[in-house]
């Protein structure tokens, strides 16, 4: 089926599922997946029937929530909410270090935040549809039985396929326009829908955000360190003009500490890892051969500009055996 036909099929699916008077809450992280879902909803339903929510959970990249909210305004939503849930997420994840537990908590908190947003908009949550930008690889890695037939083991649980979401899906209350698409399909469709190239080519960012790139306990100082390291890496990639050649690149705070030298004295600080991958479908991926001078510059900047990090490594592991994300 051509992409044009797939767009038409998604619009028809939304109309059929939601009906003429259906109310839909759409979760918009700012990535291309959720933006495409939002744009398709605006094609299918009256703008007044759609309620867009950006959840600021405290795990966004540097200055990202401001950017996302601006993009949502440009799309033309009549009902728009920026939910500041940073304290809620921080309290629920305090002391949690196990990756699957992080993902489960975050997925459940997203739904709780949606329920609170429904109250804000004076909607009946039990009769309101929830739209999300779920991709096929999300469901495959989560071992969703509707996709895998129950024959595959779970690799990692995606926040958009936790148990509470599956329950709502079973009730027919979840709308997923990208269910059968891969990342490159969504990028092409975004461009066809007239979405800004800054969004269409935007770096993939997991729903749990930096929570799954900050290994170990999630504290504000550690998340701030990671935000700064990631911003430096992104800045240098763009300076080198490589942003369109690499499909995903980011920094990770590994949770490993090592001895170093700071101001002529011994220090015992964290290690950051850099990840840059190329892929066709995000089911398999290969490391990008970044120029050594660029890696050297990034490592020097991070260790000198970000307090608390004294070592930087480059992850050159393929997917599989590794996943692209570390958690």
Coordinates of C-alpha atoms in Angstrom, one line a residue:
X1 CA 0.0 0.0 0.0
X2 CA 1.3 3.4 -0.9
X3 CA 2.0 6.0 1.8
X4 CA -0.8 8.1 0.5
X5 CA -3.2 5.2 0.9
X6 CA -1.8 4.5 4.4
X7 CA -2.6 8.1 5.4
X8 CA -6.1 7.8 4.1
X9 CA -6.5 4.5 5.9
X10 CA -5.3 6.0 9.2
X11 CA -7.7 9.0 8.8
X12 CA -10.6 6.6 8.1
X13 CA -9.7 4.4 11.1
X14 CA -9.7 7.5 13.4
X15 CA -13.1 8.6 12.1
X16 CA -14.6 5.1 12.4
X17 CA -13.2 4.5 15.9
X18 CA -13.9 7.9 17.5
X19 CA -17.1 8.6 15.6
X20 CA -18.5 12.1 14.9
X21 CA -18.6 13.2 18.6
X22 CA -15.7 11.2 20.0
X23 CA -13.2 13.1 22.2
X24 CA -9.5 12.2 21.9
X25 CA -6.6 13.0 24.1
X26 CA -3.3 12.8 22.3
X27 CA 0.0 12.5 24.1
X28 CA 2.6 14.5 22.3
X29 CA 6.3 14.1 23.3
X30 CA 7.6 16.3 20.5
X31 CA 9.1 13.4 18.5
X32 CA 8.0 12.7 14.9
X33 CA 5.9 9.7 15.9
X34 CA 3.5 11.5 18.2
X35 CA 3.5 14.6 16.0
X36 CA 2.3 12.5 13.0
X37 CA -0.5 11.0 15.2
X38 CA -1.5 14.5 16.2
X39 CA -1.5 15.8 12.6
X40 CA -3.6 12.8 11.4
X41 CA -6.1 13.4 14.2
X42 CA -6.5 17.0 13.0
X43 CA -7.2 15.7 9.5
X44 CA -9.8 13.3 10.8
X45 CA -11.7 15.1 13.5
X46 CA -12.8 18.7 14.4
X47 CA -10.0 20.5 16.2
X48 CA -12.4 21.0 19.2
X49 CA -12.6 17.2 19.7
X50 CA -8.9 16.8 20.2
X51 CA -7.0 17.5 23.4
X52 CA -3.2 17.6 23.1
X53 CA -1.1 17.0 26.2
X54 CA 2.6 17.4 26.5
X55 CA 3.8 15.8 29.7
X56 CA 6.9 17.4 31.1
X57 CA 8.1 14.5 33.3
X58 CA 11.5 16.0 34.0
X59 CA 13.4 13.7 31.6
X60 CA 13.4 15.9 28.5
X61 CA 16.5 17.0 26.7
X62 CA 17.8 20.6 27.3
X63 CA 15.1 23.2 26.6
X64 CA 13.0 20.6 24.8
X65 CA 9.6 21.1 26.5
X66 CA 9.6 24.8 25.4
X67 CA 10.3 23.7 21.8
X68 CA 7.6 21.0 21.8
X69 CA 5.0 23.3 23.2
X70 CA 5.8 25.9 20.4
X71 CA 5.4 23.2 17.8
X72 CA 2.0 22.2 19.1
X73 CA 0.8 25.8 19.0
X74 CA 1.9 25.9 15.3
X75 CA -0.1 22.8 14.5
X76 CA -3.2 24.7 15.5
X77 CA -4.7 22.8 18.5
X78 CA -7.6 24.5 20.2
X79 CA -7.2 22.4 23.4
X80 CA -3.6 22.3 24.5
X81 CA -2.1 21.5 27.9
X82 CA 1.5 21.4 29.1
X83 CA 1.4 19.1 32.2
X84 CA 4.2 19.8 34.6
X85 CA 4.5 16.4 36.3
X86 CA 8.2 16.6 37.2
X87 CA 7.6 16.2 41.0
X88 CA 5.2 13.3 40.5
X89 CA 7.6 11.3 38.3
X90 CA 10.6 12.2 40.5
X91 CA 8.9 10.9 43.7
X92 CA 7.6 7.7 42.1
X93 CA 11.0 6.8 40.7
X94 CA 13.1 7.8 43.7
X95 CA 15.5 5.0 44.4
X96 CA 14.4 2.9 41.4
X97 CA 17.3 1.5 39.4
X98 CA 16.0 -1.5 37.5
X99 CA 15.2 -0.6 33.8
X100 CA 12.0 -2.6 33.4
X101 CA 10.6 -1.2 36.7
X102 CA 11.4 2.4 35.5
X103 CA 9.5 1.8 32.2
X104 CA 6.5 0.3 34.0
X105 CA 6.3 3.1 36.5
X106 CA 6.6 5.8 33.8
X107 CA 4.0 4.1 31.6
X108 CA 1.5 4.0 34.4
X109 CA 2.2 7.6 35.4
X110 CA 1.6 8.7 31.8
X111 CA -1.9 7.2 32.1
X112 CA -2.5 8.8 35.5
X113 CA -1.4 12.2 34.1
X114 CA -3.9 11.7 31.2
X115 CA -6.7 11.0 33.7
X116 CA -5.8 14.3 35.5
X117 CA -5.8 16.1 32.2
X118 CA -9.2 14.7 31.4
X119 CA -10.5 16.2 34.6
X120 CA -8.9 19.5 33.7
X121 CA -10.7 19.4 30.3
X122 CA -13.9 18.2 32.0
X123 CA -13.9 15.0 30.1
X124 CA -15.2 11.6 31.1
X125 CA -12.0 9.5 31.1
X126 CA -13.8 6.2 30.7
X127 CA -15.4 7.5 27.5
X128 CA -12.4 9.4 26.1
X129 CA -10.0 7.9 23.6
X130 CA -6.2 8.1 24.0
X131 CA -4.0 8.5 21.0
X132 CA -0.3 7.7 21.0
X133 CA 2.4 7.4 18.4
X134 CA 3.2 3.7 18.9
X135 CA 5.5 2.2 16.2
X136 CA 5.7 -1.5 15.2
X137 CA 9.2 -1.9 16.7
X138 CA 7.8 -0.7 20.1
X139 CA 5.3 -3.6 20.0
X140 CA 7.7 -6.2 18.8
X141 CA 10.3 -5.4 21.5
X142 CA 7.5 -5.3 24.1
X143 CA 6.4 -8.8 22.9
X144 CA 2.9 -7.5 22.2
X145 CA 0.9 -10.7 21.5
X146 CA -1.3 -8.9 18.8
X147 CA 1.9 -8.4 16.8
X148 CA 4.1 -11.3 17.7
X149 CA 1.4 -13.9 18.3
X150 CA 3.0 -14.6 21.6
X151 CA 6.0 -16.3 20.0
X152 CA 8.7 -13.8 20.9
X153 CA 10.3 -13.0 24.2
X154 CA 10.1 -9.5 25.6
X155 CA 13.3 -7.4 25.0
X156 CA 12.1 -4.4 26.9
X157 CA 8.8 -2.9 27.8
X158 CA 7.9 0.3 26.0
X159 CA 6.0 2.8 28.0
X160 CA 3.2 2.8 25.4
X161 CA 2.6 -0.9 25.8
X162 CA 2.5 -1.5 29.6
X163 CA -0.3 -3.4 31.2
X164 CA -2.5 -0.4 31.9
X165 CA -2.3 0.6 28.2
X166 CA -3.1 -2.9 27.1
X167 CA -6.2 -2.9 29.3
X168 CA -7.4 0.4 27.7
X169 CA -6.6 -1.0 24.3
X170 CA -8.7 -4.1 25.0
X171 CA -11.6 -1.7 25.8
X172 CA -11.2 -0.1 22.4
X173 CA -10.1 3.3 23.9
X174 CA -6.6 3.5 22.4
X175 CA -6.0 5.1 18.9
X176 CA -2.6 4.2 17.3
X177 CA -2.1 5.6 13.8
X178 CA 1.4 4.3 13.4
X179 CA 0.8 0.8 14.7
X180 CA 2.2 -0.9 11.5
X181 CA 4.9 1.6 10.6
X182 CA 8.6 1.9 11.1
X183 CA 10.5 5.1 11.8
X184 CA 11.4 5.9 8.2
X185 CA 7.8 5.4 7.2
X186 CA 6.7 7.9 9.8
X187 CA 9.4 10.5 8.7
X188 CA 8.2 10.3 5.1
X189 CA 4.5 10.6 6.2
X190 CA 5.4 13.6 8.4
X191 CA 6.8 15.4 5.3
X192 CA 3.8 14.5 3.3
X193 CA 1.6 16.0 6.1
X194 CA 3.5 19.3 5.9
X195 CA 5.1 18.9 9.4
X196 CA 8.2 21.0 9.8
X197 CA 11.5 19.3 8.8
X198 CA 12.9 20.1 12.2
X199 CA 10.3 17.6 13.5
X200 CA 10.3 15.2 10.6
X201 CA 14.1 14.6 10.9
X202 CA 14.2 15.0 14.7
X203 CA 16.3 12.6 16.7
X204 CA 14.3 9.6 18.1
X205 CA 13.7 10.1 21.8
X206 CA 12.1 7.4 24.0
X207 CA 8.9 8.1 25.8
X208 CA 10.7 7.7 29.2
X209 CA 13.2 10.2 27.9
X210 CA 16.5 10.5 29.8
X211 CA 15.2 8.2 32.5
X212 CA 16.4 5.2 30.4
X213 CA 19.7 7.0 29.5
X214 CA 20.6 7.7 33.1
X215 CA 21.5 4.3 34.5
X216 CA 21.1 3.9 38.2
X217 CA 19.2 6.3 40.4
X218 CA 17.4 9.2 38.8
X219 CA 18.4 12.3 40.7
X220 CA 18.1 15.9 39.4
X221 CA 21.9 16.5 39.6
X222 CA 22.5 13.4 37.5
X223 CA 19.8 14.2 35.0
X224 CA 21.2 17.7 34.7
X225 CA 24.7 16.3 34.0
X226 CA 23.3 14.1 31.3
X227 CA 21.3 16.9 29.7
X228 CA 24.4 19.0 29.4
X229 CA 26.6 16.2 28.1
X230 CA 23.9 15.3 25.5
X231 CA 23.6 18.9 24.4
X232 CA 27.3 19.1 23.8
X233 CA 27.3 15.9 21.8
X234 CA 24.4 17.1 19.7
X235 CA 26.0 20.5 19.1
X236 CA 29.3 19.0 17.9
X237 CA 27.4 16.5 15.6
X238 CA 25.6 19.4 14.0
X239 CA 28.8 21.5 13.7
X240 CA 30.3 18.6 11.7
X241 CA 27.2 18.5 9.5
X242 CA 26.6 14.8 10.3
X243 CA 23.1 15.1 11.8
X244 CA 21.4 13.8 8.7
X245 CA 23.8 10.9 8.2
X246 CA 23.3 9.4 11.7
X247 CA 19.9 8.0 12.5
X248 CA 20.2 8.3 16.3
X249 CA 22.9 9.8 18.5
X250 CA 22.9 10.6 22.2
X251 CA 24.8 10.5 25.5
X252 CA 24.3 8.1 28.4
X253 CA 25.2 8.5 32.0
X254 CA 26.5 5.0 32.7
X255 CA 26.4 4.9 36.5
X256 CA 30.0 3.8 36.5
X257 CA 32.5 5.9 38.6
X258 CA 36.2 6.0 38.1
X259 CA 39.3 7.7 39.4
X260 CA 40.5 10.8 37.6
X261 CA 42.4 14.0 38.1
X262 CA 40.6 17.4 38.6
X263 CA 42.6 20.5 39.5
X264 CA 45.7 18.5 40.3
X265 CA 43.8 16.4 42.8
X266 CA 42.2 12.9 42.8
X267 CA 38.5 12.8 41.8
X268 CA 36.0 9.9 41.7
X269 CA 33.4 10.8 39.1
X270 CA 30.9 9.4 36.6
X271 CA 31.6 8.0 33.1
X272 CA 29.5 9.1 30.1
X273 CA 29.1 7.0 27.0
X274 CA 28.3 8.3 23.5
X275 CA 26.1 6.3 21.0
X276 CA 25.7 7.1 17.3
X277 CA 23.9 4.5 15.1
X278 CA 22.7 4.0 11.5
X279 CA 19.7 1.8 10.7
X280 CA 17.0 1.1 8.2
X281 CA 14.2 -0.1 10.5
X282 CA 15.6 0.3 14.1
X283 CA 15.3 -3.5 14.5
X284 CA 19.0 -3.8 13.6
X285 CA 21.6 -1.0 13.7
X286 CA 25.3 -0.4 13.2
X287 CA 27.6 2.1 14.9
X288 CA 28.5 5.2 12.9
X289 CA 32.3 5.7 12.4
X290 CA 32.5 9.2 13.9
X291 CA 35.7 11.1 13.1
X292 CA 38.3 10.7 15.9
X293 CA 38.8 14.5 16.1
X294 CA 35.1 15.0 16.8
X295 CA 35.1 12.3 19.5
X296 CA 38.1 13.9 21.1
X297 CA 36.5 17.4 21.0
X298 CA 33.3 16.0 22.6
X299 CA 35.1 14.2 25.3
X300 CA 37.3 17.2 26.1
X301 CA 34.2 19.5 26.3
X302 CA 32.1 17.2 28.4
X303 CA 34.9 16.5 31.0
X304 CA 35.7 20.2 31.2
X305 CA 32.3 21.8 31.0
X306 CA 30.1 19.2 32.9
X307 CA 30.9 18.9 36.5
X308 CA 30.9 15.4 37.8
X309 CA 32.0 13.6 34.6
X310 CA 35.7 12.7 34.2
X311 CA 35.6 10.0 31.6
X312 CA 33.9 9.6 28.2
X313 CA 33.7 6.4 26.1
X314 CA 32.2 5.6 22.7
X315 CA 29.9 2.6 22.3
X316 CA 30.5 0.7 19.1
X317 CA 28.2 -2.3 19.7
X318 CA 25.8 -3.3 17.0
X319 CA 22.1 -4.1 17.5
X320 CA 21.9 -7.0 18.2
X321 CA 23.4 -8.1 20.5
X322 CA 22.9 -4.6 22.2
X323 CA 19.8 -2.5 21.8
X324 CA 20.2 1.1 20.6
X325 CA 19.2 2.5 24.0
X326 CA 21.1 1.3 27.1
X327 CA 18.0 0.5 29.1

